[in-house]
PDB file of N, CA and C in Angstrom:
ATOM      1  N   UNK L  24      -1.173 -19.237   0.254  1.00  0.00           N
ATOM      2  CA  UNK L  24      -0.774 -18.880  -0.805  1.00  0.00           C
ATOM      3  C   UNK L  24       0.261 -18.448  -0.875  1.00  0.00           C
ATOM      4  N   UNK L  25       1.571 -18.444  -1.103  1.00  0.00           N
ATOM      5  CA  UNK L  25       2.928 -17.709  -1.765  1.00  0.00           C
ATOM      6  C   UNK L  25       2.989 -16.688  -3.129  1.00  0.00           C
ATOM      7  N   UNK L  26       2.658 -15.358  -2.736  1.00  0.00           N
ATOM      8  CA  UNK L  26       2.784 -14.888  -3.881  1.00  0.00           C
ATOM      9  C   UNK L  26       4.976 -14.062  -3.868  1.00  0.00           C
ATOM     10  N   UNK L  27       5.137 -14.318  -4.911  1.00  0.00           N
ATOM     11  CA  UNK L  27       6.394 -13.983  -5.210  1.00  0.00           C
ATOM     12  C   UNK L  27       6.578 -12.531  -5.734  1.00  0.00           C
ATOM     13  N   UNK L  28       7.330 -11.145  -4.666  1.00  0.00           N
ATOM     14  CA  UNK L  28       7.726  -9.633  -4.752  1.00  0.00           C
ATOM     15  C   UNK L  28       8.123  -9.642  -6.370  1.00  0.00           C
ATOM     16  N   UNK L  29       7.746  -8.379  -6.974  1.00  0.00           N
ATOM     17  CA  UNK L  29       8.287  -8.008  -8.435  1.00  0.00           C
ATOM     18  C   UNK L  29       9.885  -7.653  -8.456  1.00  0.00           C
ATOM     19  N   UNK L  30      10.444  -7.890  -7.480  1.00  0.00           N
ATOM     20  CA  UNK L  30      12.629  -7.595  -7.597  1.00  0.00           C
ATOM     21  C   UNK L  30      12.511  -6.514  -7.897  1.00  0.00           C
ATOM     22  N   UNK L  31      13.048  -6.688  -8.072  1.00  0.00           N
ATOM     23  CA  UNK L  31      13.701  -4.758  -8.094  1.00  0.00           C
ATOM     24  C   UNK L  31      12.250  -3.686  -8.165  1.00  0.00           C
ATOM     25  N   UNK L  32      11.527  -3.542  -8.788  1.00  0.00           N
ATOM     26  CA  UNK L  32       9.864  -2.956  -8.481  1.00  0.00           C
ATOM     27  C   UNK L  32       9.451  -3.561  -6.972  1.00  0.00           C
ATOM     28  N   UNK L  33       9.981  -4.358  -5.631  1.00  0.00           N
ATOM     29  CA  UNK L  33       9.288  -4.357  -4.621  1.00  0.00           C
ATOM     30  C   UNK L  33       8.820  -2.869  -4.098  1.00  0.00           C
ATOM     31  N   UNK L  34       9.411  -1.991  -4.330  1.00  0.00           N
ATOM     32  CA  UNK L  34       9.123  -1.166  -3.661  1.00  0.00           C
ATOM     33  C   UNK L  34       7.865   0.509  -3.826  1.00  0.00           C
ATOM     34  N   UNK L  35       8.252  -0.602  -5.267  1.00  0.00           N
ATOM     35  CA  UNK L  35       7.295   0.200  -5.901  1.00  0.00           C
ATOM     36  C   UNK L  35       5.626  -0.588  -5.553  1.00  0.00           C
ATOM     37  N   UNK L  36       5.846  -2.000  -5.800  1.00  0.00           N
ATOM     38  CA  UNK L  36       4.769  -2.941  -5.599  1.00  0.00           C
ATOM     39  C   UNK L  36       4.630  -2.444  -4.112  1.00  0.00           C
ATOM     40  N   UNK L  37       3.891  -2.608  -3.201  1.00  0.00           N
ATOM     41  CA  UNK L  37       3.744  -3.281  -2.237  1.00  0.00           C
ATOM     42  C   UNK L  37       4.069  -1.644  -1.291  1.00  0.00           C
ATOM     43  N   UNK L  38       4.654  -0.464  -1.873  1.00  0.00           N
ATOM     44  CA  UNK L  38       4.548   0.349  -1.270  1.00  0.00           C
ATOM     45  C   UNK L  38       2.354   1.063  -1.457  1.00  0.00           C
ATOM     46  N   UNK L  39       2.273   1.517  -0.275  1.00  0.00           N
ATOM     47  CA  UNK L  39       0.941   2.093  -1.027  1.00  0.00           C
ATOM     48  C   UNK L  39       0.647   3.622  -1.396  1.00  0.00           C
ATOM     49  N   UNK L  40       1.820   4.169  -0.371  1.00  0.00           N
ATOM     50  CA  UNK L  40       2.302   5.572  -1.003  1.00  0.00           C
ATOM     51  C   UNK L  40       2.846   5.876  -1.540  1.00  0.00           C
ATOM     52  N   UNK L  41       3.326   6.620  -2.543  1.00  0.00           N
ATOM     53  CA  UNK L  41       4.717   7.702  -3.203  1.00  0.00           C
ATOM     54  C   UNK L  41       5.232   8.303  -2.609  1.00  0.00           C
ATOM     55  N   UNK L  42       7.005   7.895  -2.305  1.00  0.00           N
ATOM     56  CA  UNK L  42       7.440   8.722  -2.272  1.00  0.00           C
ATOM     57  C   UNK L  42       7.835   9.573  -2.259  1.00  0.00           C
ATOM     58  N   UNK L  43       8.213  11.102  -1.474  1.00  0.00           N
ATOM     59  CA  UNK L  43       9.158  11.809  -2.341  1.00  0.00           C
ATOM     60  C   UNK L  43       9.914  12.281  -3.482  1.00  0.00           C
ATOM     61  N   UNK L  44      10.303  11.191  -2.679  1.00  0.00           N
ATOM     62  CA  UNK L  44      11.671  11.304  -4.207  1.00  0.00           C
ATOM     63  C   UNK L  44      11.802  10.211  -4.395  1.00  0.00           C
ATOM     64  N   UNK L  45      11.074  10.330  -5.984  1.00  0.00           N
ATOM     65  CA  UNK L  45      10.492   9.590  -6.489  1.00  0.00           C
ATOM     66  C   UNK L  45      12.005   8.351  -7.146  1.00  0.00           C
ATOM     67  N   UNK L  46      13.255   8.179  -6.934  1.00  0.00           N
ATOM     68  CA  UNK L  46      13.764   6.925  -7.372  1.00  0.00           C
ATOM     69  C   UNK L  46      13.425   6.155  -6.222  1.00  0.00           C
ATOM     70  N   UNK L  47      12.782   6.893  -4.672  1.00  0.00           N
ATOM     71  CA  UNK L  47      12.461   5.293  -3.443  1.00  0.00           C
ATOM     72  C   UNK L  47      10.775   4.610  -3.824  1.00  0.00           C
ATOM     73  N   UNK L  48      10.800   5.288  -5.183  1.00  0.00           N
ATOM     74  CA  UNK L  48       9.459   4.451  -6.050  1.00  0.00           C
ATOM     75  C   UNK L  48       7.499   4.841  -4.836  1.00  0.00           C
ATOM     76  N   UNK L  49       7.153   3.485  -5.363  1.00  0.00           N
ATOM     77  CA  UNK L  49       5.753   3.346  -3.925  1.00  0.00           C
ATOM     78  C   UNK L  49       5.013   3.893  -5.087  1.00  0.00           C
ATOM     79  N   UNK L  50       3.722   3.227  -4.422  1.00  0.00           N
ATOM     80  CA  UNK L  50       2.642   4.308  -5.170  1.00  0.00           C
ATOM     81  C   UNK L  50       1.699   2.786  -5.873  1.00  0.00           C
ATOM     82  N   UNK L  51       2.427   2.187  -5.847  1.00  0.00           N
ATOM     83  CA  UNK L  51       1.435   0.624  -6.362  1.00  0.00           C
ATOM     84  C   UNK L  51       0.974  -0.510  -5.456  1.00  0.00           C
ATOM     85  N   UNK L  52       1.188   0.189  -3.636  1.00  0.00           N
ATOM     86  CA  UNK L  52       0.043  -1.044  -3.443  1.00  0.00           C
ATOM     87  C   UNK L  52      -1.351  -0.798  -3.085  1.00  0.00           C
ATOM     88  N   UNK L  53      -1.763  -0.041  -3.377  1.00  0.00           N
ATOM     89  CA  UNK L  53      -2.983   0.421  -3.404  1.00  0.00           C
ATOM     90  C   UNK L  53      -3.763  -1.131  -4.898  1.00  0.00           C
ATOM     91  N   UNK L  54      -3.157  -1.331  -5.475  1.00  0.00           N
ATOM     92  CA  UNK L  54      -3.507  -1.799  -6.754  1.00  0.00           C
ATOM     93  C   UNK L  54      -3.603  -2.831  -6.296  1.00  0.00           C
ATOM     94  N   UNK L  55      -1.600  -3.476  -5.830  1.00  0.00           N
ATOM     95  CA  UNK L  55      -1.956  -5.270  -4.484  1.00  0.00           C
ATOM     96  C   UNK L  55      -2.295  -5.446  -3.925  1.00  0.00           C
ATOM     97  N   UNK L  56      -3.118  -4.363  -3.204  1.00  0.00           N
ATOM     98  CA  UNK L  56      -3.882  -4.742  -2.306  1.00  0.00           C
ATOM     99  C   UNK L  56      -5.210  -5.447  -3.662  1.00  0.00           C
ATOM    100  N   UNK L  57      -5.962  -4.618  -4.041  1.00  0.00           N
ATOM    101  CA  UNK L  57      -7.043  -4.699  -5.477  1.00  0.00           C
ATOM    102  C   UNK L  57      -7.309  -5.919  -5.670  1.00  0.00           C
ATOM    103  N   UNK L  58      -5.526  -6.105  -6.349  1.00  0.00           N
ATOM    104  CA  UNK L  58      -5.536  -7.682  -7.118  1.00  0.00           C
ATOM    105  C   UNK L  58      -6.301  -8.679  -5.812  1.00  0.00           C
ATOM    106  N   UNK L  59      -5.645  -8.873  -4.535  1.00  0.00           N
ATOM    107  CA  UNK L  59      -5.241  -9.607  -3.797  1.00  0.00           C
ATOM    108  C   UNK L  59      -6.611 -10.017  -3.497  1.00  0.00           C
ATOM    109  N   UNK L  60      -8.069  -8.514  -2.982  1.00  0.00           N
ATOM    110  CA  UNK L  60      -9.256  -8.541  -2.655  1.00  0.00           C
ATOM    111  C   UNK L  60     -10.199  -8.762  -3.843  1.00  0.00           C
ATOM    112  N   UNK L  61      -9.594  -8.822  -5.430  1.00  0.00           N
ATOM    113  CA  UNK L  61     -10.316  -8.837  -6.033  1.00  0.00           C
ATOM    114  C   UNK L  61     -10.712  -9.973  -7.184  1.00  0.00           C
ATOM    115  N   UNK L  62      -9.471 -10.345  -6.905  1.00  0.00           N
ATOM    116  CA  UNK L  62      -9.083 -11.195  -7.729  1.00  0.00           C
ATOM    117  C   UNK L  62      -8.346 -13.066  -7.638  1.00  0.00           C
ATOM    118  N   UNK L  63      -7.509 -12.766  -6.617  1.00  0.00           N
ATOM    119  CA  UNK L  63      -6.496 -13.370  -6.143  1.00  0.00           C
ATOM    120  C   UNK L  63      -7.498 -14.142  -5.459  1.00  0.00           C
ATOM    121  N   UNK L  64      -8.021 -13.586  -4.460  1.00  0.00           N
ATOM    122  CA  UNK L  64      -9.182 -14.332  -3.298  1.00  0.00           C
ATOM    123  C   UNK L  64     -10.303 -14.632  -3.284  1.00  0.00           C
ATOM    124  N   UNK L  65     -11.180 -14.245  -4.889  1.00  0.00           N
ATOM    125  CA  UNK L  65     -11.772 -14.781  -5.364  1.00  0.00           C
ATOM    126  C   UNK L  65     -11.752 -16.264  -5.870  1.00  0.00           C
ATOM    127  N   UNK L  66     -10.369 -16.373  -6.327  1.00  0.00           N
ATOM    128  CA  UNK L  66     -10.145 -17.586  -7.695  1.00  0.00           C
ATOM    129  C   UNK L  66     -10.035 -18.510  -6.559  1.00  0.00           C
ATOM    130  N   UNK L  67      -9.468 -17.995  -5.099  1.00  0.00           N
ATOM    131  CA  UNK L  67      -9.021 -19.300  -4.322  1.00  0.00           C
ATOM    132  C   UNK L  67     -10.782 -20.058  -3.544  1.00  0.00           C
ATOM    133  N   UNK L  68     -10.774 -18.774  -2.982  1.00  0.00           N
ATOM    134  CA  UNK L  68     -12.684 -18.826  -2.347  1.00  0.00           C
ATOM    135  C   UNK L  68     -13.427 -20.223  -3.857  1.00  0.00           C
ATOM    136  N   UNK L  69     -13.077 -19.586  -5.087  1.00  0.00           N
ATOM    137  CA  UNK L  69     -13.980 -20.693  -5.783  1.00  0.00           C
ATOM    138  C   UNK L  69     -13.601 -22.295  -6.043  1.00  0.00           C
ATOM    139  N   UNK L  70     -12.409 -21.648  -5.768  1.00  0.00           N
ATOM    140  CA  UNK L  70     -11.781 -23.408  -6.415  1.00  0.00           C
ATOM    141  C   UNK L  70     -11.258 -24.465  -4.736  1.00  0.00           C
ATOM    142  N   UNK L  71     -11.213 -23.848  -3.872  1.00  0.00           N
ATOM    143  CA  UNK L  71     -10.769 -24.606  -2.705  1.00  0.00           C
ATOM    144  C   UNK L  71     -11.661 -24.371  -1.631  1.00  0.00           C
ATOM    145  N   UNK L  72     -12.105 -25.327  -0.641  1.00  0.00           N
ATOM    146  CA  UNK L  72     -13.142 -25.619   0.358  1.00  0.00           C
ATOM    147  C   UNK L  72     -12.091 -24.218   0.952  1.00  0.00           C
ATOM    148  N   UNK L  73     -12.796 -23.336   1.394  1.00  0.00           N
ATOM    149  CA  UNK L  73     -12.275 -22.125   2.262  1.00  0.00           C
ATOM    150  C   UNK L  73     -13.172 -21.354   3.100  1.00  0.00           C
ATOM    151  N   UNK L  74     -13.094 -21.026   3.523  1.00  0.00           N
ATOM    152  CA  UNK L  74     -13.664 -19.928   4.475  1.00  0.00           C
ATOM    153  C   UNK L  74     -13.518 -19.432   4.685  1.00  0.00           C
ATOM    154  N   UNK L  75     -14.877 -18.133   3.739  1.00  0.00           N
ATOM    155  CA  UNK L  75     -14.250 -17.219   2.758  1.00  0.00           C
ATOM    156  C   UNK L  75     -14.651 -15.608   4.102  1.00  0.00           C
ATOM    157  N   UNK L  76     -15.108 -16.006   5.014  1.00  0.00           N
ATOM    158  CA  UNK L  76     -14.721 -14.198   5.688  1.00  0.00           C
ATOM    159  C   UNK L  76     -14.008 -13.932   6.376  1.00  0.00           C
ATOM    160  N   UNK L  77     -13.822 -12.686   6.557  1.00  0.00           N
ATOM    161  CA  UNK L  77     -12.689 -12.011   7.513  1.00  0.00           C
ATOM    162  C   UNK L  77     -12.238 -12.482   8.650  1.00  0.00           C
ATOM    163  N   UNK L  78     -13.475 -13.420   9.114  1.00  0.00           N
ATOM    164  CA  UNK L  78     -12.832 -14.112  10.836  1.00  0.00           C
ATOM    165  C   UNK L  78     -11.717 -15.056  10.208  1.00  0.00           C
ATOM    166  N   UNK L  79     -11.682 -15.801   9.197  1.00  0.00           N
ATOM    167  CA  UNK L  79     -10.774 -16.905   8.963  1.00  0.00           C
ATOM    168  C   UNK L  79      -9.909 -16.065   7.463  1.00  0.00           C
ATOM    169  N   UNK L  80      -9.474 -15.302   7.463  1.00  0.00           N
ATOM    170  CA  UNK L  80      -8.627 -14.604   6.268  1.00  0.00           C
ATOM    171  C   UNK L  80      -8.124 -13.533   6.595  1.00  0.00           C
ATOM    172  N   UNK L  81      -6.560 -13.688   6.488  1.00  0.00           N
ATOM    173  CA  UNK L  81      -5.784 -13.580   6.601  1.00  0.00           C
ATOM    174  C   UNK L  81      -4.805 -13.028   5.490  1.00  0.00           C
ATOM    175  N   UNK L  82      -3.439 -11.728   5.700  1.00  0.00           N
ATOM    176  CA  UNK L  82      -2.716 -11.654   5.228  1.00  0.00           C
ATOM    177  C   UNK L  82      -1.054 -11.180   5.335  1.00  0.00           C
ATOM    178  N   UNK L  83       0.123 -11.801   5.134  1.00  0.00           N
ATOM    179  CA  UNK L  83       1.449 -11.348   6.048  1.00  0.00           C
ATOM    180  C   UNK L  83       2.187 -11.467   4.895  1.00  0.00           C
ATOM    181  N   UNK L  84       3.196 -10.700   5.659  1.00  0.00           N
ATOM    182  CA  UNK L  84       4.470 -10.506   5.012  1.00  0.00           C
ATOM    183  C   UNK L  84       5.861  -9.672   5.998  1.00  0.00           C
ATOM    184  N   UNK L  85       6.668  -9.669   5.829  1.00  0.00           N
ATOM    185  CA  UNK L  85       7.511  -9.697   5.588  1.00  0.00           C
ATOM    186  C   UNK L  85       8.128  -7.952   5.318  1.00  0.00           C
ATOM    187  N   UNK L  86       9.444  -7.494   6.323  1.00  0.00           N
ATOM    188  CA  UNK L  86       9.507  -5.742   5.515  1.00  0.00           C
ATOM    189  C   UNK L  86       8.810  -4.965   4.429  1.00  0.00           C
ATOM    190  N   UNK L  87       8.405  -4.852   3.612  1.00  0.00           N
ATOM    191  CA  UNK L  87       7.361  -4.102   2.349  1.00  0.00           C
ATOM    192  C   UNK L  87       6.164  -5.369   2.375  1.00  0.00           C
ATOM    193  N   UNK L  88       6.885  -6.506   2.515  1.00  0.00           N
ATOM    194  CA  UNK L  88       5.266  -7.679   2.305  1.00  0.00           C
ATOM    195  C   UNK L  88       4.550  -7.135   3.686  1.00  0.00           C
ATOM    196  N   UNK L  89       5.064  -7.433   4.550  1.00  0.00           N
ATOM    197  CA  UNK L  89       4.419  -6.414   6.352  1.00  0.00           C
ATOM    198  C   UNK L  89       3.572  -5.134   5.796  1.00  0.00           C
ATOM    199  N   UNK L  90       4.634  -4.029   5.332  1.00  0.00           N
ATOM    200  CA  UNK L  90       3.579  -2.928   5.297  1.00  0.00           C
ATOM    201  C   UNK L  90       2.359  -3.161   4.427  1.00  0.00           C
ATOM    202  N   UNK L  91       2.303  -4.095   2.915  1.00  0.00           N
ATOM    203  CA  UNK L  91       1.276  -4.210   2.071  1.00  0.00           C
ATOM    204  C   UNK L  91       0.696  -5.296   3.240  1.00  0.00           C
ATOM    205  N   UNK L  92       0.599  -5.516   4.498  1.00  0.00           N
ATOM    206  CA  UNK L  92      -0.097  -6.678   4.594  1.00  0.00           C
ATOM    207  C   UNK L  92      -1.015  -5.950   5.529  1.00  0.00           C
ATOM    208  N   UNK L  93      -0.305  -5.212   6.188  1.00  0.00           N
ATOM    209  CA  UNK L  93      -0.920  -4.488   7.759  1.00  0.00           C
ATOM    210  C   UNK L  93      -1.712  -3.175   6.551  1.00  0.00           C
ATOM    211  N   UNK L  94      -1.097  -3.204   5.635  1.00  0.00           N
ATOM    212  CA  UNK L  94      -2.512  -1.512   5.158  1.00  0.00           C
ATOM    213  C   UNK L  94      -2.967  -1.924   4.087  1.00  0.00           C
ATOM    214  N   UNK L  95      -3.599  -3.610   4.089  1.00  0.00           N
ATOM    215  CA  UNK L  95      -4.532  -4.547   3.435  1.00  0.00           C
ATOM    216  C   UNK L  95      -5.259  -4.938   4.689  1.00  0.00           C
ATOM    217  N   UNK L  96      -4.942  -4.959   5.276  1.00  0.00           N
ATOM    218  CA  UNK L  96      -6.210  -5.394   6.871  1.00  0.00           C
ATOM    219  C   UNK L  96      -6.621  -4.520   7.298  1.00  0.00           C
ATOM    220  N   UNK L  97      -6.221  -3.288   7.459  1.00  0.00           N
ATOM    221  CA  UNK L  97      -6.712  -2.222   7.722  1.00  0.00           C
ATOM    222  C   UNK L  97      -7.731  -1.395   6.556  1.00  0.00           C
ATOM    223  N   UNK L  98      -7.458  -1.149   5.420  1.00  0.00           N
ATOM    224  CA  UNK L  98      -8.493  -0.672   4.058  1.00  0.00           C
ATOM    225  C   UNK L  98      -9.465  -1.331   3.660  1.00  0.00           C
ATOM    226  N   UNK L  99      -9.047  -2.820   4.449  1.00  0.00           N
ATOM    227  CA  UNK L  99     -10.033  -4.120   3.528  1.00  0.00           C
ATOM    228  C   UNK L  99     -10.835  -5.310   4.920  1.00  0.00           C
ATOM    229  N   UNK L 100     -11.255  -4.617   6.164  1.00  0.00           N
ATOM    230  CA  UNK L 100     -11.764  -5.056   8.098  1.00  0.00           C
ATOM    231  C   UNK L 100     -13.372  -6.288   6.778  1.00  0.00           C
ATOM    232  N   UNK L 101     -13.598  -5.467   5.799  1.00  0.00           N
ATOM    233  CA  UNK L 101     -14.223  -6.472   5.137  1.00  0.00           C
ATOM    234  C   UNK L 101     -13.981  -7.980   4.097  1.00  0.00           C
ATOM    235  N   UNK L 102     -12.521  -8.152   4.644  1.00  0.00           N
ATOM    236  CA  UNK L 102     -11.688  -9.262   3.546  1.00  0.00           C
ATOM    237  C   UNK L 102     -11.216  -9.601   4.829  1.00  0.00           C
ATOM    238  N   UNK L 103     -10.178  -9.076   5.496  1.00  0.00           N
ATOM    239  CA  UNK L 103      -8.847  -9.539   6.328  1.00  0.00           C
ATOM    240  C   UNK L 103      -9.331  -8.952   7.511  1.00  0.00           C
ATOM    241  N   UNK L 104      -9.274 -10.482   8.187  1.00  0.00           N
ATOM    242  CA  UNK L 104      -8.930 -10.463   9.833  1.00  0.00           C
ATOM    243  C   UNK L 104      -7.957 -10.441  10.873  1.00  0.00           C
TER     244      UNK L 104
END
């Protein structure tokens, strides 16, 4: 599943930590991960033949997408392997 980023707001959307300088944004990464775990993944698993366990589920990205993907994997090992 590919997810489009928020364009100009991607620093906010993908960074789980709020930057010291407000112009650098951040802080919404946890909400993004909750969306993946609580909304998107259950929707996919309910509609497609998946192996839903963490051994068969991963998340990835590049740049800020890679940061939030690593954060998701480290904070949600019950979902992402």
